[in-house]
Short mmCIF file of C-alpha atoms in Angstrom, two decimals:
data_model
loop_
_atom_site.label_atom_id
_atom_site.label_comp_id
_atom_site.label_asym_id
_atom_site.label_seq_id
_atom_site.Cartn_x
_atom_site.Cartn_y
_atom_site.Cartn_z
CA MET A 16 -22.19 15.52 3.50
CA ALA A 17 -18.81 14.73 4.50
CA ASP A 18 -19.72 14.21 8.12
CA ILE A 19 -22.50 11.48 7.90
CA CYS A 20 -21.91 8.53 8.89
CA PRO A 21 -22.72 6.11 5.96
CA ILE A 22 -23.52 3.24 8.56
CA CYS A 23 -25.79 4.83 11.13
CA GLU A 24 -26.55 8.19 9.63
CA ALA A 25 -25.23 10.09 12.40
CA GLU A 26 -24.16 13.96 11.74
CA GLY A 27 -21.23 15.73 12.84
CA ALA A 28 -18.70 13.05 12.72
CA PRO A 29 -15.25 14.79 13.45
CA ARG A 30 -11.69 14.23 11.33
CA VAL A 31 -9.40 12.04 13.09
CA TYR A 32 -7.11 12.10 10.05
CA SER A 33 -6.10 13.53 6.97
CA CYS A 34 -3.49 13.70 4.26
CA GLU A 35 -2.81 13.98 0.54
CA ALA A 36 -2.69 10.81 -1.69
CA GLN A 37 -2.20 9.24 -5.34
CA LEU A 38 -5.73 9.31 -6.83
CA PHE A 39 -4.33 5.78 -8.70
CA TRP A 40 -1.65 3.11 -7.70
CA VAL A 41 -0.58 2.61 -10.98
CA VAL A 42 -0.88 4.27 -14.32
CA ALA A 43 -0.73 3.01 -17.76
CA ASP A 44 -0.11 6.62 -19.03
CA PRO A 45 2.28 9.00 -17.46
CA ALA A 46 0.47 12.27 -18.36
CA MET A 47 -1.65 10.96 -15.55
CA ALA A 48 0.90 11.10 -12.74
CA ASP A 49 -0.65 14.64 -11.42
CA ARG A 50 -3.69 12.66 -10.24
CA PHE A 51 -3.75 13.42 -6.58
CA ALA A 52 -6.86 13.64 -3.80
CA ASP A 53 -7.33 14.72 -0.22
CA ILE A 54 -8.08 12.02 2.21
CA ASP A 55 -10.34 13.34 5.28
CA LEU A 56 -10.92 10.51 7.61
CA ARG A 57 -14.09 11.10 9.83
CA GLN A 58 -15.22 9.31 12.67
CA CYS A 59 -18.79 8.70 13.81
CA ARG A 60 -19.56 9.84 17.18
CA ASP A 61 -22.55 7.54 17.11
CA CYS A 62 -21.30 3.87 15.89
CA GLY A 63 -17.32 4.58 15.74
CA HIS A 64 -17.60 3.93 12.11
CA VAL A 65 -14.24 5.40 10.44
CA PHE A 66 -15.19 6.73 6.71
CA HIS A 67 -13.83 9.07 3.76
CA SER A 68 -16.94 10.43 2.03
CA ASP A 69 -15.20 13.20 0.15
CA LEU A 70 -14.67 11.70 -2.95
CA PRO A 71 -17.20 12.28 -6.16
CA ALA A 72 -18.99 9.45 -7.56
CA ALA A 73 -17.66 10.25 -11.00
CA THR A 74 -14.21 9.90 -9.77
CA ILE A 75 -14.97 6.71 -7.79
CA ALA A 76 -16.06 5.33 -11.17
CA GLU A 77 -12.98 6.17 -13.37
CA ILE A 78 -10.66 4.45 -10.66
CA TYR A 79 -12.24 1.15 -10.96
CA ARG A 80 -12.56 1.33 -14.85
CA ARG A 81 -8.77 2.58 -15.32
CA GLN A 82 -7.19 1.02 -12.28
CA ALA A 83 -4.66 -1.70 -12.74
CA LEU A 84 -5.96 -4.97 -11.89
CA THR A 85 -4.50 -6.16 -8.40
CA ASN A 86 -4.62 -9.63 -6.46
CA ARG A 87 -2.44 -11.34 -8.75
CA PRO A 88 -1.06 -13.94 -6.85
CA VAL A 89 2.98 -13.50 -7.42
CA SER A 90 4.18 -15.24 -3.99
CA ALA A 91 3.25 -18.95 -2.69
CA ALA A 92 1.64 -17.03 0.39
CA MET A 93 -0.38 -15.17 -1.87
CA SER A 94 -1.53 -18.90 -3.36
CA ARG A 95 -1.93 -20.33 -0.06
CA ARG A 96 -4.85 -17.74 0.76
CA TYR A 97 -6.68 -19.19 -1.83
CA ASP A 98 -6.22 -22.71 -0.60
CA THR A 99 -7.41 -21.35 3.12
CA LEU A 100 -10.33 -19.86 1.42
CA VAL A 101 -11.47 -23.09 -0.42
CA ASP A 102 -11.09 -24.95 3.17
CA LEU A 103 -13.00 -22.25 4.84
CA LEU A 104 -16.00 -22.46 2.68
CA GLY A 105 -16.00 -26.23 2.21
CA ARG A 106 -15.78 -27.96 -1.19
CA GLU A 107 -19.11 -29.19 -0.83
CA ARG A 108 -20.65 -25.23 -1.13
CA LEU A 109 -18.44 -25.19 -4.31
CA VAL A 110 -18.55 -27.88 -6.64
CA GLY A 111 -21.34 -28.05 -9.24
CA ARG A 112 -22.34 -24.93 -7.31
CA ARG A 113 -23.49 -21.45 -9.09
CA ILE A 114 -21.48 -18.86 -7.35
CA LEU A 115 -21.01 -15.29 -7.93
CA GLU A 116 -17.98 -13.48 -7.42
CA VAL A 117 -18.23 -9.45 -6.87
CA GLY A 118 -14.95 -7.67 -7.85
CA GLY A 119 -12.96 -10.39 -9.94
CA GLY A 120 -9.57 -8.35 -9.78
CA THR A 121 -7.56 -10.41 -12.12
CA GLY A 122 -9.90 -13.32 -12.42
CA SER A 123 -7.68 -15.63 -10.98
CA LEU A 124 -10.02 -16.65 -8.05
CA ALA A 125 -12.94 -17.17 -10.57
CA LEU A 126 -10.48 -19.46 -12.96
CA LEU A 127 -9.73 -21.50 -9.78
CA LEU A 128 -13.67 -22.18 -8.68
CA ALA A 129 -14.41 -23.12 -12.37
CA GLY A 130 -11.54 -25.27 -12.22
CA LEU A 131 -13.18 -27.11 -9.05
CA GLY A 132 -16.14 -27.14 -11.02
CA SER A 133 -18.42 -24.17 -9.86
CA ASP A 134 -20.25 -22.23 -12.41
CA VAL A 135 -19.26 -18.26 -11.76
CA THR A 136 -20.55 -15.38 -12.17
CA VAL A 137 -18.04 -12.05 -12.03
CA VAL A 138 -19.43 -8.76 -11.44
CA GLU A 139 -16.12 -6.28 -12.32
CA PRO A 140 -16.54 -3.07 -13.98
CA ASN A 141 -12.51 -3.36 -14.67
CA GLU A 142 -12.20 -2.49 -18.48
CA ALA A 143 -9.06 -5.15 -18.47
CA LEU A 144 -10.89 -8.04 -16.90
CA PRO A 145 -12.82 -9.32 -20.47
CA GLU A 146 -9.28 -10.02 -21.84
CA LEU A 147 -7.88 -11.72 -18.86
CA LEU A 148 -11.32 -14.17 -18.73
CA ALA A 149 -11.29 -14.56 -22.45
CA GLU A 150 -10.25 -18.38 -22.42
CA VAL A 151 -11.45 -20.52 -19.91
CA PRO A 152 -8.97 -23.71 -19.36
CA THR A 153 -11.09 -26.71 -21.53
CA ASP A 154 -10.46 -28.99 -18.66
CA ALA A 155 -12.74 -26.68 -16.13
CA GLY A 156 -15.23 -28.23 -14.62
CA GLY A 157 -17.24 -25.04 -14.47
CA GLU A 158 -18.10 -22.01 -16.40
CA ILE A 159 -17.06 -18.29 -16.29
CA ARG A 160 -19.65 -15.47 -17.03
CA LEU A 161 -18.51 -11.88 -16.65
CA ILE A 162 -20.92 -8.96 -16.19
CA ASN A 163 -18.58 -5.93 -16.96
CA VAL A 164 -20.39 -3.31 -14.82
CA PHE A 165 -20.59 -2.40 -10.91
CA PHE A 166 -22.65 -4.35 -8.60
CA GLY A 167 -25.36 -2.53 -7.28
CA PRO A 168 -29.11 -3.54 -6.12
CA ASP A 169 -30.23 -3.58 -9.45
CA THR A 170 -27.48 -5.37 -11.22
CA LEU A 171 -28.87 -8.91 -10.97
CA ASP A 172 -32.47 -10.25 -10.76
CA GLU A 173 -31.33 -13.90 -9.66
CA THR A 174 -29.80 -15.50 -7.00
CA PHE A 175 -26.97 -17.74 -6.16
CA ASP A 176 -25.80 -20.99 -4.05
CA GLY A 177 -22.81 -18.56 -2.73
CA VAL A 178 -21.39 -15.00 -3.05
CA ILE A 179 -17.70 -14.09 -2.54
CA CYS A 180 -16.74 -10.34 -2.08
CA ARG A 181 -13.05 -9.91 -1.37
CA GLN A 182 -11.47 -6.49 -0.76
CA VAL A 183 -14.36 -4.84 -2.37
CA VAL A 184 -16.67 -3.44 0.56
CA GLU A 185 -14.61 -1.20 1.81
CA HIS A 186 -14.26 0.85 -1.83
CA ILE A 187 -18.09 1.10 -1.77
CA ALA A 188 -19.33 4.78 -1.26
CA ASP A 189 -22.85 3.66 -0.47
CA ILE A 190 -22.02 0.79 1.45
CA ARG A 191 -25.45 -0.38 3.38
CA PRO A 192 -27.26 -0.68 -0.04
CA PHE A 193 -24.24 -2.60 -1.33
CA VAL A 194 -23.97 -5.10 1.35
CA ARG A 195 -27.80 -5.37 1.54
CA ALA A 196 -27.47 -6.29 -2.50
CA LEU A 197 -24.91 -9.27 -1.57
CA GLY A 198 -27.30 -10.86 0.90
CA ALA A 199 -30.34 -10.50 -1.55
CA ALA A 200 -28.18 -12.54 -4.26
CA VAL A 201 -27.76 -15.41 -2.24
CA LYS A 202 -30.57 -18.06 -1.98
CA PRO A 203 -31.88 -19.31 1.45
CA GLY A 204 -29.24 -22.14 2.72
CA GLY A 205 -26.37 -20.60 0.61
CA PHE A 206 -23.60 -18.29 2.06
CA VAL A 207 -22.07 -14.94 1.53
CA TYR A 208 -18.16 -14.53 1.97
CA VAL A 209 -16.87 -10.72 2.76
CA GLU A 210 -13.06 -9.97 2.86
CA VAL A 211 -12.15 -6.95 3.96
CA PRO A 212 -9.17 -4.96 5.77
CA THR A 213 -9.60 -4.54 9.28
CA LEU A 214 -9.55 -1.20 11.15
CA GLU A 215 -7.98 -2.76 14.34
CA TYR A 216 -5.03 -3.87 12.99
CA ILE A 217 -4.40 -0.46 11.30
CA ALA A 218 -4.89 1.32 14.55
CA GLU A 219 -2.71 -1.04 16.47
CA ALA A 220 0.21 -0.66 13.94
CA GLY A 221 -0.21 2.70 12.91
CA ALA A 222 -0.65 1.27 9.08
CA TYR A 223 -0.52 4.92 7.71
CA MET A 224 -0.01 3.00 4.32
CA ASP A 225 -2.70 1.29 4.38
CA ILE A 226 -5.17 4.50 4.43
CA HIS A 227 -5.30 5.33 0.62
CA VAL A 228 -8.03 7.61 -1.76
CA GLN A 229 -9.71 3.93 -2.82
CA HIS A 230 -10.68 2.79 0.54
CA LEU A 231 -13.73 4.65 1.45
CA HIS A 232 -14.69 2.65 4.66
CA TYR A 233 -12.35 1.20 7.41
CA LEU A 234 -14.02 -1.60 9.32
CA ASP A 235 -13.74 -2.82 12.79
CA ALA A 236 -15.51 -5.81 14.25
CA ALA A 237 -18.60 -3.68 15.33
CA ALA A 238 -18.91 -2.12 11.88
CA ARG A 239 -18.97 -5.01 9.99
CA GLU A 240 -21.31 -7.28 12.57
CA ARG A 241 -23.68 -4.08 12.01
CA LEU A 242 -23.69 -4.12 8.15
CA LEU A 243 -24.23 -8.03 7.79
CA ALA A 244 -27.25 -7.84 10.33
CA ASP A 245 -28.69 -5.16 8.39
CA ALA A 246 -28.39 -7.50 5.35
CA GLY A 247 -30.21 -10.45 7.12
CA LEU A 248 -26.75 -12.43 7.27
CA THR A 249 -25.51 -14.43 10.47
CA VAL A 250 -21.67 -14.62 10.80
CA VAL A 251 -20.99 -18.35 11.08
CA ALA A 252 -16.96 -18.57 10.68
CA THR A 253 -14.17 -15.91 10.43
CA HIS A 254 -10.69 -16.14 9.68
CA ARG A 255 -7.61 -14.08 10.40
CA ILE A 256 -5.43 -12.97 7.03
CA MET A 257 -1.76 -11.69 7.40
CA ASP A 258 -1.43 -11.53 11.09
CA GLY A 259 -4.93 -9.88 11.30
CA HIS A 260 -4.51 -7.01 8.32
CA ASP A 261 -7.65 -8.39 6.95
CA ILE A 262 -10.47 -10.83 8.02
CA GLY A 263 -12.70 -13.07 6.18
CA VAL A 264 -16.09 -13.39 7.23
CA LEU A 265 -18.22 -16.30 6.42
CA ALA A 266 -22.27 -15.57 6.80
CA VAL A 267 -25.51 -17.14 6.10
CA PRO A 268 -28.97 -15.86 5.64
CA ASP A 269 -30.90 -15.17 8.49
CA ALA A 270 -34.29 -16.40 8.39
CA ALA A 271 -35.61 -13.67 10.50
CA GLY A 272 -34.24 -11.58 7.72
CA PRO A 273 -32.12 -7.74 8.30
CA ARG A 274 -31.98 -6.96 12.30
CA PRO A 275 -30.78 -3.84 13.89
CA SER A 276 -27.27 -3.99 15.56
CA ALA A 277 -26.74 -1.55 18.44
CA GLY A 278 -22.81 -2.62 18.68
CA ALA A 279 -20.49 0.33 18.60
CA SER A 280 -16.51 0.75 18.87
CA HIS A 281 -14.47 3.80 18.93
CA THR A 282 -11.12 2.21 17.74
CA ARG A 283 -8.86 5.03 17.89
CA ILE A 284 -6.09 5.95 14.88
CA ASP A 285 -3.81 8.11 16.70
CA ARG A 286 -1.07 5.47 16.02
CA VAL A 287 -1.47 6.22 12.16
CA PRO A 288 -0.38 10.03 11.69
CA ALA A 289 2.38 9.29 14.82
CA ARG A 290 3.81 6.25 12.54
CA ARG A 291 3.83 8.76 9.53
CA ASP A 292 5.57 11.20 10.71
CA THR A 293 8.13 8.77 12.35
CA HIS A 294 8.84 7.58 8.80
CA ARG A 295 8.81 10.69 7.04
CA ALA A 296 11.67 12.09 9.63
CA ARG A 297 13.47 8.73 9.11
CA LEU A 298 13.78 9.17 5.55
CA GLU A 299 14.89 13.13 5.80
CA ALA A 300 17.69 11.54 7.89
CA LEU A 301 18.85 8.53 5.60
CA PRO A 302 21.65 9.37 3.15
CA PHE A 303 20.53 8.03 -0.20
CA ASP A 304 21.32 8.92 -3.69
CA PRO A 305 17.54 8.83 -5.58
CA GLU A 306 19.02 7.25 -9.03
CA ARG A 307 20.46 4.44 -6.79
CA THR A 308 17.19 3.73 -4.91
CA GLY A 309 14.49 1.71 -5.66
CA VAL A 310 10.93 0.66 -3.91
CA TYR A 311 9.91 -2.78 -4.13
CA ALA A 312 6.08 -3.32 -5.02
CA ALA A 313 4.01 -0.99 -6.68
CA THR A 314 0.97 -2.31 -4.39
CA SER A 315 -1.31 0.57 -2.54
CA GLN A 316 1.21 -0.22 0.53
CA GLY A 317 4.21 0.64 -1.31
CA VAL A 318 2.70 3.58 -3.34
CA THR A 319 1.35 5.25 -0.47
CA PHE A 320 4.80 5.08 1.22
CA TYR A 321 6.30 6.26 -1.71
CA ALA A 322 4.08 9.72 -1.29
CA LEU A 323 6.41 10.56 1.66
CA PHE A 324 9.29 11.10 -0.23
CA PRO A 325 9.77 14.91 -1.12
CA PRO A 326 10.02 15.83 -5.04
CA GLU A 327 13.95 16.00 -5.03
CA ARG A 328 14.40 12.47 -3.18
CA ALA A 329 12.05 10.23 -4.43
CA PRO A 330 13.90 7.15 -5.84
CA ARG A 331 13.80 6.57 -9.40
CA ALA A 332 12.94 3.06 -9.46
CA PHE A 333 9.76 0.81 -8.66
CA ILE A 334 10.17 -3.09 -8.58
CA ASP A 335 7.37 -5.23 -9.08
CA ASP A 336 6.40 -8.93 -9.41
CA ASN A 337 2.75 -8.53 -10.66
CA PRO A 338 3.02 -8.68 -14.79
CA ASP A 339 0.05 -6.68 -15.18
CA ASN A 340 2.08 -3.82 -13.57
CA ILE A 341 5.24 -3.67 -15.52
CA GLY A 342 5.72 -1.45 -18.30
CA ARG A 343 3.41 1.23 -16.24
CA TYR A 344 3.82 3.76 -13.83
CA ALA A 345 3.95 4.50 -10.18
CA TYR A 346 3.92 8.21 -9.01
CA GLY A 347 4.15 10.61 -6.52
CA ARG A 348 5.17 14.27 -6.24
CA GLY A 349 8.34 13.85 -7.99
CA GLY A 350 6.55 12.47 -11.34
CA PRO A 351 6.10 9.31 -12.47
CA VAL A 352 8.34 6.21 -12.31
CA LYS A 353 8.43 3.25 -14.68
CA ILE A 354 7.65 -0.08 -12.99
CA GLN A 355 10.04 -2.98 -13.92
CA PRO A 356 10.39 -6.52 -13.18
CA ARG A 357 13.29 -7.81 -10.87
CA SER A 358 16.30 -8.20 -12.95
CA ARG A 359 19.73 -8.78 -11.93
CA ALA A 360 20.86 -5.85 -14.30
CA LEU A 361 18.60 -3.67 -12.55
CA LEU A 362 19.71 -4.44 -9.07
CA ALA A 363 23.40 -4.29 -10.13
CA GLY A 364 22.61 -0.12 -10.18
CA LEU A 365 20.56 -0.11 -7.28
CA ASP A 366 22.28 0.94 -3.39
CA ASP A 367 19.14 0.92 -1.34
CA ILE A 368 15.59 -0.64 -1.73
CA PHE A 369 12.63 -0.18 0.43
CA ILE A 370 10.32 -2.84 0.56
CA GLY A 371 6.57 -1.37 0.18
CA ALA A 372 4.45 -4.62 0.27
CA TYR A 373 5.84 -5.32 3.83
CA HIS A 374 3.52 -8.22 4.29
CA HIS A 375 5.65 -10.16 1.81
CA GLU A 376 8.92 -9.01 3.25
CA ALA A 377 10.25 -11.95 3.99
CA ALA A 378 9.58 -13.51 0.43
CA ILE A 379 11.04 -10.28 -1.59
CA VAL A 380 14.26 -10.67 0.71
CA GLU A 381 14.78 -14.11 -0.30
CA LYS A 382 14.04 -13.08 -4.04
CA LEU A 383 16.75 -10.38 -3.83
CA THR A 384 19.19 -12.34 -2.02
CA ASP A 385 18.93 -14.99 -4.28
CA ASP A 386 19.24 -12.63 -7.03
CA GLY A 387 22.70 -11.61 -5.58
CA TYR A 388 21.72 -8.39 -4.56
CA ARG A 389 23.97 -6.80 -2.20
CA GLY A 390 23.20 -3.40 -1.33
CA ARG A 391 21.16 -2.04 1.36
CA LEU A 392 17.47 -3.33 2.25
CA TRP A 393 15.07 -1.19 4.13
CA SER A 394 11.78 -2.75 6.13
CA VAL A 395 8.76 -0.10 6.40
CA ASP A 396 6.52 -2.22 8.33
CA PRO A 397 4.62 -0.07 10.34
CA ARG A 398 5.04 -2.57 13.33
CA ARG A 399 8.30 -1.88 13.89
CA PRO A 400 9.53 1.42 15.48
CA THR A 401 10.57 3.05 12.20
CA ILE A 402 12.14 2.46 9.14
CA GLU A 403 14.59 -0.46 9.66
CA ARG A 404 17.59 -1.69 7.57
CA LEU A 405 17.47 -5.55 7.17
CA SER A 406 20.93 -5.78 5.21
#
């Protein structure tokens, strides 16, 4: 049932936020641009967990097999996240070790780890990943094995020196068995690294564009600790990512095994609908020509922001730096929009650009400035009072 907490199993969780959203962030076939779903966020009265559990299992499976792959580094800041991760884990935990990566994205982290000398097993259901991992560089010190399925308790019957799971846990409907399976996959003395968005950030910033169909869980510190304790894991280190938008958690197996956690938090998300309403009102007031307006970045944030535009005012240009997205389509109620790479010719035809990937705002402004863009740039960063003009 939609009101049963997937962490503590308490019933009667009330609704705290609802909206319609795109089922996919990016699609290859424009005929799929009519796929929408309702988001129905509930918050557990007992443990405080915020979740969305109305998405059918078959729909979830379709999303992760067909969704364009994400997390390809397209800026120096994104590449530095890998360096920070390696520093946090320590090379001694990686070099010559057997590492399991659950949710491989574009395979970029697996390739980096193999280059360091790790033997990496990647479990990832997306149908596009086998081609991206087809050729590991000949100078790589380690190997990559791909298992092209969904990860779960019965996926593997082996253990690893380390388990890495980045930006995946929040997508999983049966979250407790999934996290337990992560814990069961690590050897004694090994590590589990989990990276997730934080509910605290969304609540503080009113970040409505970080709430979308594909995220079924919004985890604060209490929920994270409860899940890891339930899996027999003890947190030994954490690090904040993108000003606290995400958090990386390094945990190790607890010799005592799984243990209950009574921690509870009731992080409120009242600012989320308020900020969404503020942005919608601002868009209604701005005088722009949709034919000469673009959204920069076909990310989850950019596409969720795009859903605010009414059909008749939806911008007709989408710009992205991820080569996996070029030629595909973002969409809203105004229909599909083909995603294009940044170019001087494209920019010359645009008077207004809204920066959807607000975490990379500074880098995007620099790129556009270097390319000679002289139109209006708009920040949709929810930490600002409203949509603000940058230039």
